[in-house]
Coordinates of C-alpha atoms in Angstrom, one line a residue:
M1 CA -37.0 13.8 -73.9
K2 CA -36.7 10.2 -72.8
T3 CA -33.2 10.9 -71.7
I4 CA -34.3 13.9 -69.6
N5 CA -37.1 11.8 -68.0
K6 CA -34.6 9.1 -67.1
M7 CA -32.3 11.7 -65.5
I8 CA -35.2 13.1 -63.5
A9 CA -36.2 9.6 -62.4
A10 CA -32.7 8.7 -61.5
G11 CA -32.3 12.0 -59.5
I12 CA -35.6 11.3 -57.6
A13 CA -34.4 7.8 -56.8
T14 CA -31.1 9.2 -55.5
V15 CA -32.9 11.7 -53.3
F16 CA -35.1 9.0 -51.9
A17 CA -32.1 6.8 -51.3
V18 CA -30.2 9.6 -49.5
L19 CA -33.3 10.4 -47.5
S20 CA -33.6 6.7 -46.6
V21 CA -30.0 6.5 -45.5
E22 CA -30.3 9.7 -43.6
G23 CA -33.4 8.3 -41.9
Q24 CA -31.6 5.2 -41.0
I25 CA -28.6 7.2 -39.6
T26 CA -31.0 9.3 -37.6
V27 CA -32.8 6.3 -36.1
K28 CA -29.4 4.6 -35.4
T29 CA -28.0 7.7 -33.8
K30 CA -31.1 8.0 -31.6
E31 CA -30.7 4.3 -30.6
M32 CA -27.0 4.9 -29.8
K33 CA -27.8 8.0 -27.8
S34 CA -30.4 6.1 -25.9
A35 CA -28.0 3.2 -25.3
T36 CA -25.3 5.5 -24.2
T37 CA -27.6 7.3 -21.8
R38 CA -28.7 4.0 -20.3
E39 CA -25.1 2.9 -19.9
F40 CA -24.1 6.3 -18.4
E41 CA -27.0 6.0 -15.9
I42 CA -25.9 2.5 -14.9
V43 CA -22.2 3.5 -14.5
N44 CA -23.3 6.4 -12.3
Q45 CA -25.1 4.0 -10.1
L46 CA -22.1 1.7 -10.0
G47 CA -19.6 4.4 -9.1
T48 CA -19.4 6.8 -6.1
Q49 CA -18.7 10.5 -5.8
S50 CA -15.0 11.5 -6.1
A51 CA -13.5 13.0 -3.0
V52 CA -10.0 14.3 -2.1
V53 CA -9.2 14.4 1.6
N54 CA -6.2 16.2 2.9
M55 CA -4.8 14.7 6.2
P56 CA -1.3 16.2 6.6
V57 CA 1.2 14.5 9.0
T58 CA 1.1 17.7 11.1
K59 CA -2.5 16.9 12.0
L60 CA -1.4 13.7 13.7
L61 CA 1.6 15.3 15.4
N62 CA -0.5 18.2 16.7
A63 CA -3.5 16.1 17.9
P64 CA -4.2 16.3 21.6
G65 CA -2.5 13.4 23.4
N66 CA 0.2 13.1 20.9
E67 CA 2.7 15.4 22.5
A68 CA 5.2 12.6 23.1
L69 CA 5.0 11.6 19.4
R70 CA 5.7 15.2 18.3
D71 CA 8.6 15.4 20.7
F72 CA 10.0 12.2 19.3
F73 CA 10.4 13.8 15.8
F74 CA 11.3 17.3 16.8
T75 CA 13.9 16.5 19.5
P76 CA 17.4 16.2 18.0
V77 CA 18.9 12.7 18.0
K78 CA 21.8 12.6 20.4
D79 CA 23.8 9.6 19.1
K80 CA 23.8 9.7 15.3
S81 CA 26.0 6.6 15.1
A82 CA 24.0 4.3 17.4
L83 CA 23.0 2.1 14.4
K84 CA 26.0 2.7 12.2
G85 CA 26.8 -0.4 10.2
K86 CA 23.3 -1.8 10.6
K87 CA 21.2 -2.6 7.5
I88 CA 17.4 -2.7 7.7
A89 CA 15.0 -3.8 5.0
V90 CA 11.6 -2.2 4.9
I91 CA 9.2 -4.7 3.3
V92 CA 6.3 -2.8 1.8
A93 CA 3.7 -2.8 -0.9
D94 CA 1.0 -0.4 -2.1
G95 CA -1.3 0.8 0.6
F96 CA 1.2 1.3 3.5
E97 CA 0.4 3.8 6.3
E98 CA 2.6 6.8 5.5
I99 CA 3.9 7.7 9.0
E100 CA 4.4 4.1 9.9
L101 CA 7.1 3.9 7.2
T102 CA 8.4 7.4 6.9
G103 CA 8.6 7.9 10.7
P104 CA 10.8 4.8 11.6
V105 CA 12.8 5.1 8.4
W106 CA 13.7 8.7 9.3
Y107 CA 14.7 7.7 12.8
F108 CA 16.8 4.7 11.8
K109 CA 18.6 6.9 9.3
E110 CA 19.2 9.6 11.9
L111 CA 20.9 6.9 14.0
G112 CA 23.2 6.0 11.1
A113 CA 21.5 2.8 9.8
Q114 CA 21.3 1.9 6.1
V115 CA 17.7 1.4 5.1
D116 CA 16.4 -0.2 1.9
I117 CA 12.8 0.0 0.8
V118 CA 11.9 -3.5 -0.6
A119 CA 8.7 -4.2 -2.6
P120 CA 7.2 -7.3 -4.2
K121 CA 8.2 -7.8 -7.8
Y122 CA 5.9 -5.9 -10.1
N123 CA 3.0 -8.2 -11.0
P124 CA -0.1 -6.4 -12.4
A125 CA -3.5 -8.1 -12.2
P126 CA -5.0 -9.6 -15.4
E127 CA -6.6 -7.1 -17.8
R128 CA -10.1 -8.5 -17.1
Y129 CA -9.9 -7.1 -13.6
G130 CA -10.2 -3.6 -15.1
L131 CA -7.4 -2.1 -13.1
V132 CA -5.1 0.7 -14.4
Y133 CA -1.5 0.9 -13.1
P134 CA 0.4 4.2 -13.5
E135 CA 3.9 3.9 -15.0
M136 CA 5.5 4.8 -11.7
S137 CA 4.0 1.7 -10.0
K138 CA 6.9 -0.2 -11.5
T139 CA 9.3 1.7 -9.3
H140 CA 7.2 3.1 -6.5
V141 CA 4.7 2.0 -3.9
M142 CA 1.6 4.0 -2.8
A143 CA 1.2 5.6 0.6
I144 CA -2.1 6.0 2.4
Q145 CA -3.3 7.9 5.5
Y146 CA -5.9 5.6 7.0
L147 CA -7.7 4.8 3.7
Q148 CA -6.8 7.8 1.7
P149 CA -4.0 7.5 -1.0
V150 CA -1.6 10.4 -0.4
G151 CA 1.6 9.8 -2.3
W152 CA 4.3 7.5 -3.6
I153 CA 7.8 6.4 -2.4
K154 CA 10.5 4.8 -4.5
F155 CA 11.7 1.4 -3.6
D156 CA 15.3 0.2 -3.8
R157 CA 15.0 -3.5 -4.5
T158 CA 12.4 -6.2 -5.0
A159 CA 11.7 -9.1 -2.7
D160 CA 13.1 -11.6 -5.2
Q161 CA 16.4 -9.8 -5.2
I162 CA 17.3 -9.8 -1.5
K163 CA 19.0 -12.3 0.7
V164 CA 18.7 -12.9 4.5
S165 CA 22.4 -12.3 4.8
D166 CA 22.0 -8.8 3.4
Y167 CA 20.3 -7.4 6.5
D168 CA 20.3 -7.2 10.3
A169 CA 16.6 -6.5 10.7
V170 CA 13.4 -6.5 8.7
F171 CA 10.7 -3.9 9.4
I172 CA 7.1 -4.1 8.0
P173 CA 4.9 -0.9 8.2
G174 CA 1.1 -1.2 8.5
G175 CA -1.8 0.2 6.5
A176 CA -5.0 -1.7 5.8
W177 CA -4.0 -2.8 2.2
N178 CA -0.2 -3.1 2.4
P179 CA 0.0 -6.3 4.6
D180 CA -2.8 -7.9 2.5
N181 CA -0.7 -7.4 -0.6
L182 CA 2.4 -8.7 1.1
R183 CA 1.0 -11.8 2.6
Y184 CA 0.0 -13.1 -0.8
D185 CA 3.6 -12.7 -2.2
K186 CA 5.6 -15.9 -2.1
D187 CA 8.9 -14.2 -2.2
V188 CA 8.0 -12.0 0.9
I189 CA 6.6 -14.9 2.9
K190 CA 9.7 -17.1 2.2
F191 CA 12.0 -14.3 3.1
I192 CA 10.3 -13.7 6.4
Q193 CA 10.3 -17.4 7.3
D194 CA 14.0 -17.7 6.5
F195 CA 14.8 -14.5 8.3
N196 CA 13.0 -15.7 11.4
K197 CA 15.1 -19.0 11.4
T198 CA 18.3 -16.9 11.9
G199 CA 16.9 -15.1 15.0
K200 CA 17.4 -11.7 13.4
L201 CA 15.0 -9.0 14.3
I202 CA 11.5 -8.9 12.6
A203 CA 9.5 -5.8 13.4
A204 CA 5.9 -5.1 12.4
I205 CA 3.4 -2.4 13.3
C206 CA -0.3 -1.9 13.1
H207 CA -1.8 -4.3 10.5
A208 CA 1.6 -5.7 9.5
P209 CA 1.7 -8.6 12.0
V210 CA -0.8 -10.5 9.8
V211 CA 2.1 -11.0 7.4
L212 CA 3.9 -12.8 10.2
A213 CA 0.7 -14.8 10.7
S214 CA 0.7 -15.8 7.0
A215 CA 4.4 -16.8 7.5
D216 CA 3.3 -19.1 10.4
I217 CA 5.8 -17.8 12.9
L218 CA 3.5 -16.5 15.7
K219 CA 2.7 -19.7 17.5
G220 CA 3.3 -19.2 21.3
R221 CA 4.7 -15.7 20.7
K222 CA 3.7 -12.6 22.7
L223 CA 2.7 -9.7 20.5
T224 CA 0.3 -6.9 19.7
G225 CA -1.3 -5.3 16.6
Y226 CA -4.0 -3.1 15.4
W227 CA -7.3 -3.8 17.2
N228 CA -9.1 -5.1 14.1
I229 CA -6.5 -7.9 13.5
Q230 CA -6.0 -9.0 17.0
V231 CA -8.4 -12.0 16.6
D232 CA -6.3 -13.0 13.5
L233 CA -3.2 -13.0 15.6
K234 CA -4.8 -15.1 18.3
N235 CA -6.0 -17.6 15.6
A236 CA -2.4 -17.8 14.4
G237 CA -1.4 -19.0 17.8
G238 CA -0.1 -15.7 19.2
N239 CA -0.6 -14.4 22.8
V240 CA -2.0 -10.9 22.1
V241 CA -1.7 -8.2 24.7
E242 CA -2.8 -4.6 24.7
Q243 CA 0.4 -2.5 24.8
S244 CA 1.9 0.1 22.6
V245 CA 4.9 -2.1 21.7
V246 CA 5.8 -5.8 22.6
T247 CA 9.2 -7.5 22.3
D248 CA 9.3 -11.3 22.3
A249 CA 12.7 -12.7 21.4
N250 CA 13.4 -11.6 17.8
I251 CA 9.9 -10.2 17.1
I252 CA 8.8 -6.6 17.9
T253 CA 5.1 -5.6 17.3
S254 CA 3.1 -2.4 17.8
R255 CA -0.5 -1.3 17.3
H256 CA -1.0 2.1 15.7
P257 CA 0.5 5.2 14.1
I258 CA 0.4 6.9 17.5
D259 CA 2.8 4.2 18.8
V260 CA 5.5 4.9 16.1
A261 CA 7.9 6.5 18.7
D262 CA 7.7 3.5 21.1
F263 CA 8.0 1.1 18.2
S264 CA 11.1 2.9 16.7
R265 CA 12.9 3.1 20.1
A266 CA 12.2 -0.6 20.7
V267 CA 13.8 -1.5 17.4
E268 CA 16.8 0.7 18.2
S269 CA 17.2 -0.9 21.6
W270 CA 17.1 -4.4 20.2
L271 CA 19.7 -3.7 17.5
V272 CA 22.0 -1.8 19.9
K273 CA 22.0 -4.7 22.4
K274 CA 22.8 -7.1 19.6

């Protein structure tokens, strides 16, 4: 009988123990749900609504007033050997304006030039920045249209791998983010400075002239650029004018994607004369 009573007592104790644990789990779960809900609400306030915007190149080419730009791309190139033997380096990082790279590159290749896409050496930010890099960012750079990411392009070499003697010209596309990434890269800035000393062509469009400002090669030079950066170009010692394209000695600058045709022809003209 005593044994039975002990077994019953033990069973009751076990039940209470289980109930106690279950109660603790329930309370803990409620606390966790409450904490998760709070965190979720805060994260929602810190983030913004996702959006995907489609801005195809055709929209730019078919926009009223851009007839000349459209003709530039759709009129067959007459002399496909005009730039034969010329080597051009496109210095570019993530956030480049798509048409400002793809447009001139297409044209220079149509004229027979060899074009290399050159990017800064892969250098991801520290983990505490909370950034995530896709695997392809080790071999590609990201294109944008205005401020909307739209695609990727593979680069051929990195800035630490190239020499001034490798190229006849350097070309930097714009985009709001691309020049900001480039102007911080020591390899890029040194290359631009060394390239400038040789008198070889340096061409920059839209926001890209700020890279030349960071390289400190604009003092006394006549140039142009995207409207938002013109004050920066003046502060760097440049003489800023409002034209679609400006050539001053070995530096060619331009303002905007709508000026891609004028910009590309100016680069062609400079290289042909040289």
